[in-house]
Amino acid sequence: MLDHGQAPPLLDEPRKPVNPLLRRKPVDQLVSEGGQGEGGVLRRSLTMWQLTMISIGATLGTGIFVVLGEAAPKAGPAVTISFIIAGLTALFSALSYAELAGSVPVSGSSYSYSYATMGEFIAWVCGWCLVLEYAVSVSAVAVGWGQYLNELLEGTIGVTLPEKLSAAPLGDGGWINLPSLVVVLLAMVFLMRGAKESARINTIMVVIKIVTLVLFIGIGVMGIKAGNYAPLAPLGVTGISAAASTLFFSYIGFDAASTAGEEAKNPKKDLPRAIMLSLGIVTILYCLVAFVAVGAMPWQDFEGTEAALAQIMNNVTGGTFWGVVLAAGAVVAIASVVFAVLYGQTRILFAMSRDGLVPKVFAKVDAKTGAPRANVVIVSLFCGALAAFVPLGELANATSIGTLFAFALVNIAVVILRRTKPDMPRTFKVALFPVTPILGFLACGYMMYSLPVATWVAFGVWMAVGVVIYFLYGMRRSTLAVAAAEVPTEK
């Protein structure tokens, strides 16, 4: 008699009947399978510096260059406070990510952490949220890239792309957002060259965008007017909270280093360092740029603009040169976000595929480049289609709720793993345990609560689709399910 609800004996863990939804994958097995794909293996080539650049590349740019235009009208001059609140929320979860990334250095990120602590069904839910976080984030950022590309074209050659070819048809009245599709496809081409080459390209782009933002701070501060900071919070605490929920989207990406766990040279030490260092750099730059931006331009003027920083540069200098320079930097900056986040998505799907929860094509590795090339192509085409046809606002909100849900699970996972494996070696430990992860969980819950009803409806539909896919496909095809079906049960 076979028991389909039992996982096989794995390493030193005893075999016992387990509910199929609760079967867990041992940490030792997760780590031992690191890098193994279909037909090849991922190559360990990334240093701590490159991992940090991946996280900064996935994070820095979206909130400042794009979403600031949506957040400032909600919070007013207090948008800087909204950035701080969103950053603190991210920090609680970043500490949990850092501990788990050092203990379980695999590509699946919070999906794998959930698999090891809360069982297969919760792991699937988390992985499905990560698809929403990463894939949809790529699309949302790509939409904003087109706005700055138009600013750059207008400032250099005096032309812009026709509105029909630079706006989504679903809500924006265009035919297709062609620039956003193009930037996703360009990222796809670079990612197919492998992790080492991709990391080099990403590092160059990250350095360019940091220099661009420092340049904005230096010039923009000359245009600050004290009157622009009053009243500080015209829409009150509600406005600050609403803006913080939107701006949390800007911090998505600090966890990108954790998706490179199977391609890092020294993952147990370098992953926690990269996560914390990247979050610190990004938060400082965000707050400085936001403070200068709302001081140099009335908060009401941010309404409806997705290229606010370039406009501020033009207003302060009285010309277009520096605005063009910033637009060029923004084009590179936002392209690097698309690039790094797309990388993270492919590695998460790689881990889920290896576990049998999604088709094996996502785990196929090219023997020459060491990259999951089929995975990259499929994800890129999906993200490109979303970017071309769906407006930015809806994408940003949907990404935020998926991310917050996944982060909440990470905070739970670190508590569970501390209790179930207290003696496991940890290269980084969450401070003030268990208070910090509990605060992280509560902060994520509060920010999810602040999101609009329409976003919750979209999230509910997304999760319902994910649950159906799991029960029809993943539950029966997961590697643990297949292995359990081959092992006789104990009487």
Coordinates of C-alpha atoms in Angstrom, one line a residue:
M1 CA 0.0 0.0 0.0
L2 CA 1.3 3.4 -0.9
D3 CA 0.8 6.6 0.9
H4 CA 0.8 9.6 -1.4
G5 CA 1.0 12.0 1.5
Q6 CA 4.3 10.9 2.8
A7 CA 7.7 12.2 1.8
P8 CA 10.6 9.8 1.5
P9 CA 13.4 9.5 4.1
L10 CA 15.7 12.5 3.3
L11 CA 19.2 12.6 4.8
D12 CA 18.9 12.1 8.6
E13 CA 15.2 12.9 8.9
P14 CA 12.9 10.0 10.0
R15 CA 10.2 8.9 7.5
K16 CA 6.6 9.5 8.8
P17 CA 3.2 10.1 7.4
V18 CA 2.7 13.7 6.3
N19 CA -0.3 15.6 5.0
P20 CA 0.6 16.4 1.4
L21 CA 0.0 20.1 1.9
L22 CA 2.4 20.1 4.9
R23 CA 5.3 18.1 3.6
R24 CA 8.5 20.0 4.1
K25 CA 11.8 19.9 2.2
P26 CA 14.7 19.5 4.6
V27 CA 17.2 22.3 4.7
D28 CA 20.1 20.0 4.1
Q29 CA 18.5 18.7 0.9
L30 CA 17.7 22.2 -0.3
V31 CA 21.3 23.2 0.1
S32 CA 22.7 20.0 -1.4
E33 CA 20.6 20.4 -4.6
G34 CA 22.0 24.0 -5.1
G35 CA 22.8 24.8 -8.7
Q36 CA 21.6 21.5 -10.1
G37 CA 19.3 21.9 -13.1
E38 CA 18.1 20.0 -16.1
G39 CA 21.1 19.3 -18.3
G40 CA 23.5 21.5 -16.5
V41 CA 24.4 23.5 -13.3
L42 CA 24.4 27.1 -12.3
R43 CA 28.0 28.4 -11.9
R44 CA 29.2 30.0 -8.7
S45 CA 30.9 33.2 -9.9
L46 CA 29.3 36.1 -8.0
T47 CA 31.2 38.1 -5.3
M48 CA 29.8 40.1 -2.4
W49 CA 30.2 43.3 -4.4
Q50 CA 28.3 41.9 -7.4
L51 CA 25.5 40.5 -5.1
T52 CA 25.2 44.0 -3.6
M53 CA 25.0 45.5 -7.0
I54 CA 22.2 43.0 -8.0
S55 CA 20.1 44.1 -5.0
I56 CA 20.7 47.8 -5.6
G57 CA 20.1 47.2 -9.3
A58 CA 16.8 45.6 -8.6
T59 CA 15.7 48.3 -6.1
L60 CA 17.2 51.7 -6.8
G61 CA 15.3 53.7 -9.4
T62 CA 11.7 52.7 -9.4
G63 CA 10.5 54.7 -6.4
I64 CA 12.5 57.8 -7.3
F65 CA 12.3 57.9 -11.0
V66 CA 8.8 56.6 -11.5
V67 CA 6.5 56.0 -8.4
L68 CA 7.4 59.3 -6.7
G69 CA 5.0 61.0 -9.1
E70 CA 2.2 58.9 -7.7
A71 CA 3.2 59.1 -4.0
A72 CA 3.8 62.8 -3.6
P73 CA 0.2 63.8 -4.4
K74 CA -0.9 61.4 -1.6
A75 CA 1.5 62.5 1.2
G76 CA 2.5 66.0 0.1
P77 CA 5.9 67.2 1.4
A78 CA 5.7 64.4 3.9
V79 CA 6.5 61.9 1.2
T80 CA 10.0 61.7 2.7
I81 CA 8.4 60.3 5.9
S82 CA 6.5 57.8 3.7
F83 CA 9.8 56.6 2.3
I84 CA 11.2 56.2 5.8
I85 CA 8.1 54.2 6.9
A86 CA 8.4 52.0 3.8
G87 CA 12.1 51.6 4.5
L88 CA 11.6 50.6 8.1
T89 CA 9.0 48.0 7.0
A90 CA 11.5 46.7 4.5
L91 CA 14.3 46.6 7.2
F92 CA 12.4 44.3 9.5
S93 CA 11.9 41.8 6.7
A94 CA 15.5 42.4 5.4
L95 CA 16.9 41.2 8.7
S96 CA 14.9 38.0 8.4
Y97 CA 15.9 37.6 4.8
A98 CA 19.6 38.1 5.8
E99 CA 19.4 35.3 8.4
L100 CA 17.7 32.9 6.2
A101 CA 19.8 33.7 3.1
G102 CA 22.9 32.9 5.2
S103 CA 21.4 29.7 6.6
V104 CA 19.6 28.4 3.4
P105 CA 21.7 29.9 0.5
V106 CA 19.5 28.7 -2.4
S107 CA 17.9 30.4 -5.4
G108 CA 14.4 30.1 -4.3
S109 CA 14.5 32.9 -1.8
S110 CA 11.4 33.1 0.4
Y111 CA 9.8 30.3 -1.5
S112 CA 12.5 27.9 -0.4
Y113 CA 12.5 29.2 3.2
S114 CA 8.8 28.5 3.3
Y115 CA 9.2 25.0 1.9
A116 CA 11.7 24.2 4.7
T117 CA 9.5 25.6 7.5
M118 CA 5.8 25.7 6.6
G119 CA 5.3 23.0 4.1
E120 CA 4.7 22.6 0.4
F121 CA 1.3 24.4 0.0
I122 CA 2.5 27.6 1.8
A123 CA 5.7 27.4 -0.2
W124 CA 3.7 27.3 -3.4
V125 CA 1.6 30.3 -2.2
C126 CA 4.8 32.2 -1.5
G127 CA 6.3 31.2 -4.8
W128 CA 3.1 32.3 -6.6
C129 CA 3.3 35.7 -4.8
L130 CA 7.0 36.0 -5.9
V131 CA 5.9 35.6 -9.5
L132 CA 3.5 38.5 -8.8
E133 CA 6.3 40.4 -7.1
Y134 CA 9.1 39.9 -9.6
A135 CA 7.4 39.4 -13.0
V136 CA 4.9 42.1 -12.5
S137 CA 7.5 44.4 -11.0
V138 CA 9.6 44.0 -14.2
S139 CA 6.6 45.1 -16.2
A140 CA 5.7 48.0 -14.0
V141 CA 9.2 49.4 -14.1
A142 CA 9.5 49.0 -17.8
V143 CA 6.4 51.2 -18.2
G144 CA 8.1 54.0 -16.5
W145 CA 11.3 53.5 -18.6
G146 CA 9.3 54.7 -21.6
Q147 CA 8.5 58.0 -20.0
Y148 CA 12.1 58.9 -19.4
L149 CA 13.1 57.7 -22.9
N150 CA 10.6 60.2 -24.3
E151 CA 12.2 62.9 -22.1
L152 CA 15.6 62.0 -23.4
L153 CA 14.5 61.9 -27.1
E154 CA 12.8 65.3 -26.8
G155 CA 15.8 66.9 -25.2
T156 CA 18.3 65.5 -27.7
I157 CA 16.7 65.3 -31.1
G158 CA 13.4 67.2 -30.4
V159 CA 11.0 64.3 -31.1
T160 CA 9.0 61.9 -29.0
L161 CA 7.4 58.6 -29.7
P162 CA 3.7 58.8 -30.7
E163 CA 1.3 58.4 -27.7
K164 CA -0.3 55.4 -29.4
L165 CA 3.1 53.6 -29.4
S166 CA 4.1 54.6 -25.8
A167 CA 0.9 54.0 -23.8
A168 CA -0.9 50.9 -22.7
P169 CA -4.3 50.3 -24.3
L170 CA -5.9 49.2 -21.0
G171 CA -6.6 52.5 -19.4
D172 CA -4.0 54.8 -21.1
G173 CA -5.6 55.0 -24.5
G174 CA -2.7 53.8 -26.6
W175 CA -2.1 50.9 -28.8
I176 CA 1.0 49.4 -27.3
N177 CA 3.8 50.6 -24.9
L178 CA 6.6 49.8 -27.3
P179 CA 9.5 51.2 -25.2
S180 CA 8.6 49.1 -22.2
L181 CA 8.5 46.0 -24.4
V182 CA 11.9 46.8 -25.9
V183 CA 13.7 47.3 -22.6
V184 CA 12.4 43.9 -21.3
L185 CA 13.6 42.2 -24.5
L186 CA 17.1 43.9 -24.2
A187 CA 17.4 42.6 -20.6
M188 CA 16.5 39.1 -21.9
V189 CA 19.3 39.2 -24.4
F190 CA 21.9 40.1 -21.8
L191 CA 20.6 37.6 -19.2
M192 CA 21.0 34.8 -21.7
R193 CA 24.8 35.3 -21.6
G194 CA 25.1 33.9 -18.0
A195 CA 25.3 35.2 -14.5
K196 CA 28.9 36.4 -14.6
E197 CA 28.5 38.5 -17.7
S198 CA 25.1 39.7 -16.5
A199 CA 26.6 40.8 -13.2
R200 CA 29.2 42.9 -15.0
I201 CA 26.7 44.7 -17.1
N202 CA 24.5 45.3 -14.0
T203 CA 27.3 46.8 -12.0
I204 CA 28.1 49.4 -14.7
M205 CA 24.4 50.4 -14.9
V206 CA 24.1 50.7 -11.1
V207 CA 27.2 52.9 -10.8
I208 CA 25.7 55.2 -13.5
K209 CA 22.4 55.6 -11.7
I210 CA 24.0 56.3 -8.3
V211 CA 26.0 59.1 -9.9
T212 CA 22.9 60.4 -11.6
L213 CA 21.0 60.6 -8.3
V214 CA 23.9 62.3 -6.5
L215 CA 24.0 64.8 -9.4
F216 CA 20.3 65.5 -8.9
I217 CA 20.7 66.1 -5.2
G218 CA 23.6 68.5 -5.9
I219 CA 21.7 70.6 -8.4
G220 CA 18.2 70.2 -7.0
V221 CA 19.1 71.5 -3.6
M222 CA 19.7 74.9 -5.1
G223 CA 16.0 75.1 -6.1
I224 CA 14.5 74.3 -2.7
K225 CA 11.9 76.8 -1.4
A226 CA 10.9 76.6 2.2
G227 CA 7.3 77.3 1.3
N228 CA 7.0 74.0 -0.6
Y229 CA 7.3 72.1 2.7
A230 CA 4.2 73.6 4.2
P231 CA 1.8 72.2 5.1
L232 CA 3.9 69.1 5.7
A233 CA 1.1 66.6 5.6
P234 CA -1.9 68.1 3.7
L235 CA -3.8 64.8 3.6
G236 CA -2.8 63.8 7.2
V237 CA -1.6 60.4 8.5
T238 CA -3.9 58.6 6.0
G239 CA -2.1 60.2 3.1
I240 CA 1.3 59.3 4.5
S241 CA 0.3 55.7 5.1
A242 CA -1.2 55.4 1.6
A243 CA 1.9 56.8 0.0
A244 CA 4.1 54.5 2.1
S245 CA 2.2 51.5 0.9
T246 CA 2.7 52.6 -2.7
L247 CA 6.4 53.4 -2.1
F248 CA 7.0 50.0 -0.6
F249 CA 7.1 49.0 -4.2
S250 CA 10.3 51.0 -4.4
Y251 CA 12.1 48.7 -2.0
I252 CA 11.2 45.6 -3.8
G253 CA 14.5 44.2 -4.9
F254 CA 16.7 44.3 -1.8
D255 CA 16.0 40.5 -1.6
A256 CA 17.2 40.0 -5.1
A257 CA 20.6 38.9 -3.8
S258 CA 18.9 35.9 -2.1
T259 CA 17.8 34.6 -5.5
A260 CA 21.5 34.3 -6.4
G261 CA 22.3 31.9 -3.6
E262 CA 23.3 29.1 -6.0
E263 CA 25.6 31.4 -8.1
A264 CA 27.4 33.2 -5.2
K265 CA 31.0 32.2 -4.4
N266 CA 30.5 32.5 -0.6
P267 CA 26.8 32.6 -0.2
K268 CA 26.6 32.1 3.6
K269 CA 28.6 35.2 4.4
D270 CA 28.1 37.3 1.3
L271 CA 24.3 37.1 1.0
P272 CA 23.4 38.7 4.4
R273 CA 26.0 41.4 3.8
A274 CA 24.7 42.2 0.4
I275 CA 21.1 42.4 1.5
M276 CA 21.8 44.8 4.4
L277 CA 24.3 46.9 2.6
S278 CA 22.0 47.4 -0.5
L279 CA 19.0 48.4 1.7
G280 CA 21.1 50.9 3.6
I281 CA 22.4 52.6 0.4
V282 CA 19.0 52.7 -1.3
T283 CA 17.2 54.1 1.7
I284 CA 19.6 57.0 2.1
L285 CA 19.5 57.9 -1.5
Y286 CA 15.7 57.7 -1.6
C287 CA 15.2 60.0 1.4
L288 CA 17.7 62.6 0.2
V289 CA 16.2 62.7 -3.4
A290 CA 12.6 62.8 -2.1
F291 CA 13.4 65.7 0.3
V292 CA 15.1 67.7 -2.4
A293 CA 12.4 66.9 -5.0
V294 CA 9.4 68.1 -2.9
G295 CA 11.4 71.2 -1.8
A296 CA 12.2 72.2 -5.4
M297 CA 8.7 71.6 -6.8
P298 CA 5.2 72.0 -5.2
W299 CA 3.8 68.6 -4.3
Q300 CA 0.7 69.3 -6.3
D301 CA 2.7 69.5 -9.5
F302 CA 3.8 65.8 -9.2
E303 CA 0.3 64.7 -10.2
G304 CA 0.3 62.8 -13.4
T305 CA 4.0 62.9 -14.1
E306 CA 6.3 59.9 -14.3
A307 CA 9.4 61.9 -15.1
A308 CA 9.3 64.5 -12.3
L309 CA 13.1 64.6 -11.6
A310 CA 14.0 65.6 -15.1
Q311 CA 11.4 68.4 -14.9
I312 CA 12.8 69.6 -11.6
M313 CA 16.3 69.8 -13.1
N314 CA 15.0 71.9 -16.0
N315 CA 13.1 74.2 -13.7
V316 CA 16.1 74.7 -11.3
T317 CA 18.7 75.3 -14.1
G318 CA 16.4 77.2 -16.4
G319 CA 17.5 75.1 -19.3
T320 CA 17.2 71.6 -20.7
F321 CA 20.8 70.2 -20.6
W322 CA 20.7 68.8 -17.0
G323 CA 17.2 67.5 -17.5
V324 CA 18.5 65.6 -20.5
V325 CA 21.5 64.3 -18.5
L326 CA 19.1 63.1 -15.7
A327 CA 16.8 61.5 -18.2
A328 CA 19.7 59.6 -19.7
G329 CA 20.7 58.4 -16.3
A330 CA 17.1 57.4 -15.5
V331 CA 16.9 55.4 -18.8
V332 CA 20.0 53.4 -17.6
A333 CA 18.8 53.3 -14.0
I334 CA 15.3 51.9 -14.8
A335 CA 16.8 49.5 -17.3
S336 CA 19.0 48.1 -14.6
V337 CA 16.0 47.5 -12.4
V338 CA 14.3 45.6 -15.2
F339 CA 17.5 43.6 -15.7
A340 CA 18.1 42.7 -12.1
V341 CA 14.5 41.9 -11.2
L342 CA 14.1 39.7 -14.3
Y343 CA 17.2 37.8 -13.2
G344 CA 15.6 37.2 -9.8
Q345 CA 12.3 35.9 -11.3
T346 CA 14.1 33.4 -13.5
R347 CA 16.0 32.0 -10.5
I348 CA 12.9 31.6 -8.4
L349 CA 11.2 29.7 -11.1
F350 CA 14.3 27.6 -11.5
A351 CA 14.0 26.5 -7.9
M352 CA 10.3 25.8 -8.2
S353 CA 10.8 23.8 -11.4
R354 CA 13.5 21.7 -9.8
D355 CA 11.0 20.9 -7.0
G356 CA 8.5 19.8 -9.6
L357 CA 5.9 22.6 -8.9
V358 CA 6.2 24.2 -12.3
P359 CA 7.2 22.6 -15.6
K360 CA 10.8 21.3 -15.9
V361 CA 11.6 23.7 -18.8
F362 CA 12.2 26.4 -16.2
A363 CA 15.1 24.3 -14.7
K364 CA 16.9 23.6 -18.0
V365 CA 20.4 25.0 -17.9
D366 CA 22.5 25.8 -21.0
A367 CA 25.8 23.9 -20.7
K368 CA 27.8 26.6 -22.4
T369 CA 26.6 29.7 -20.6
G370 CA 25.3 28.2 -17.3
A371 CA 22.1 30.2 -17.7
P372 CA 18.5 28.9 -17.7
R373 CA 17.9 30.2 -21.2
A374 CA 14.5 28.8 -21.9
N375 CA 13.4 30.2 -18.5
V376 CA 14.7 33.6 -19.4
V377 CA 12.9 33.7 -22.7
I378 CA 9.5 32.6 -21.4
V379 CA 9.6 35.0 -18.4
S380 CA 10.8 37.9 -20.6
L381 CA 8.0 37.4 -23.1
F382 CA 5.4 37.3 -20.4
C383 CA 6.7 40.4 -18.6
G384 CA 7.1 42.2 -21.9
A385 CA 3.4 41.6 -22.8
L386 CA 2.3 42.9 -19.4
A387 CA 4.4 46.0 -19.8
A388 CA 3.1 46.7 -23.3
F389 CA -0.6 46.5 -22.5
V390 CA -1.2 47.2 -18.7
P391 CA -0.9 50.7 -17.0
L392 CA 1.8 51.4 -14.4
G393 CA -0.5 52.2 -11.4
E394 CA -2.3 48.9 -11.4
L395 CA 0.9 47.0 -11.8
A396 CA 2.7 48.8 -8.9
N397 CA -0.2 48.1 -6.4
A398 CA -0.5 44.5 -7.4
T399 CA 3.3 44.0 -7.0
S400 CA 3.2 45.7 -3.5
I401 CA 0.6 43.3 -2.1
G402 CA 2.3 40.2 -3.4
T403 CA 5.6 41.3 -2.0
L404 CA 4.2 42.2 1.4
F405 CA 2.6 38.8 1.6
A406 CA 5.9 37.0 0.8
F407 CA 7.8 39.2 3.2
A408 CA 5.3 38.4 6.0
L409 CA 5.9 34.7 5.4
V410 CA 9.7 35.2 5.6
N411 CA 9.3 36.7 9.1
I412 CA 7.3 33.7 10.1
A413 CA 9.8 31.3 8.6
V414 CA 12.8 32.7 10.5
V415 CA 10.9 32.2 13.8
I416 CA 10.0 28.6 12.9
L417 CA 13.5 27.7 11.8
R418 CA 15.0 29.2 15.0
R419 CA 12.7 26.9 17.0
T420 CA 12.9 23.7 14.9
K421 CA 16.7 23.9 14.2
P422 CA 18.2 26.1 17.0
D423 CA 21.6 24.6 16.6
M424 CA 21.9 25.1 12.8
P425 CA 24.9 27.3 11.9
R426 CA 23.9 30.9 11.2
T427 CA 26.3 33.5 9.7
F428 CA 23.8 36.2 10.5
K429 CA 21.1 36.5 13.2
V430 CA 18.2 38.8 13.5
A431 CA 18.6 41.2 16.3
L432 CA 16.1 41.4 19.2
F433 CA 14.6 38.0 18.2
P434 CA 11.6 37.3 18.2
V435 CA 10.5 40.9 18.5
T436 CA 12.0 42.0 15.1
P437 CA 10.4 39.4 12.9
I438 CA 7.1 39.8 14.7
L439 CA 7.2 43.6 14.0
G440 CA 8.1 42.8 10.5
F441 CA 5.1 40.6 10.1
L442 CA 2.8 43.2 11.7
A443 CA 4.2 46.0 9.5
C444 CA 3.6 44.0 6.4
G445 CA 0.1 43.3 7.5
Y446 CA -0.6 47.0 8.2
M447 CA 0.7 48.1 4.8
M448 CA -1.4 45.4 3.0
Y449 CA -4.4 46.8 4.9
S450 CA -3.6 50.3 3.6
L451 CA -3.8 49.2 -0.1
P452 CA -7.1 49.9 -2.0
V453 CA -9.9 47.4 -2.3
A454 CA -9.3 47.0 -6.0
T455 CA -5.8 45.7 -5.3
W456 CA -7.1 43.2 -2.8
V457 CA -9.6 41.9 -5.4
A458 CA -6.9 41.5 -8.0
F459 CA -4.7 39.8 -5.4
G460 CA -7.6 37.4 -4.5
V461 CA -8.1 36.5 -8.1
W462 CA -4.4 35.9 -8.6
M463 CA -4.2 33.7 -5.5
A464 CA -7.3 31.7 -6.5
V465 CA -5.7 31.0 -9.9
G466 CA -2.5 29.9 -8.1
V467 CA -4.4 27.5 -5.8
V468 CA -6.1 25.9 -8.7
I469 CA -2.8 25.4 -10.5
Y470 CA -1.3 23.8 -7.4
F471 CA -4.0 21.3 -6.9
L472 CA -4.2 20.4 -10.6
Y473 CA -0.5 20.3 -11.3
G474 CA 2.0 20.9 -8.5
M475 CA 0.6 18.8 -5.7
R476 CA 0.9 15.6 -7.7
R477 CA 4.0 16.4 -9.7
S478 CA 6.3 17.8 -6.9
T479 CA 9.4 15.8 -6.3
L480 CA 8.4 15.1 -2.8
A481 CA 5.0 13.7 -4.0
V482 CA 6.7 11.5 -6.6
A483 CA 9.2 10.2 -4.1
A484 CA 6.5 9.5 -1.5
A485 CA 4.5 7.5 -4.0
E486 CA 7.5 5.2 -4.4
V487 CA 8.2 4.5 -0.7
P488 CA 6.2 1.9 1.3
T489 CA 4.5 3.4 4.4
E490 CA 5.2 2.2 7.9
K491 CA 2.4 0.3 9.5

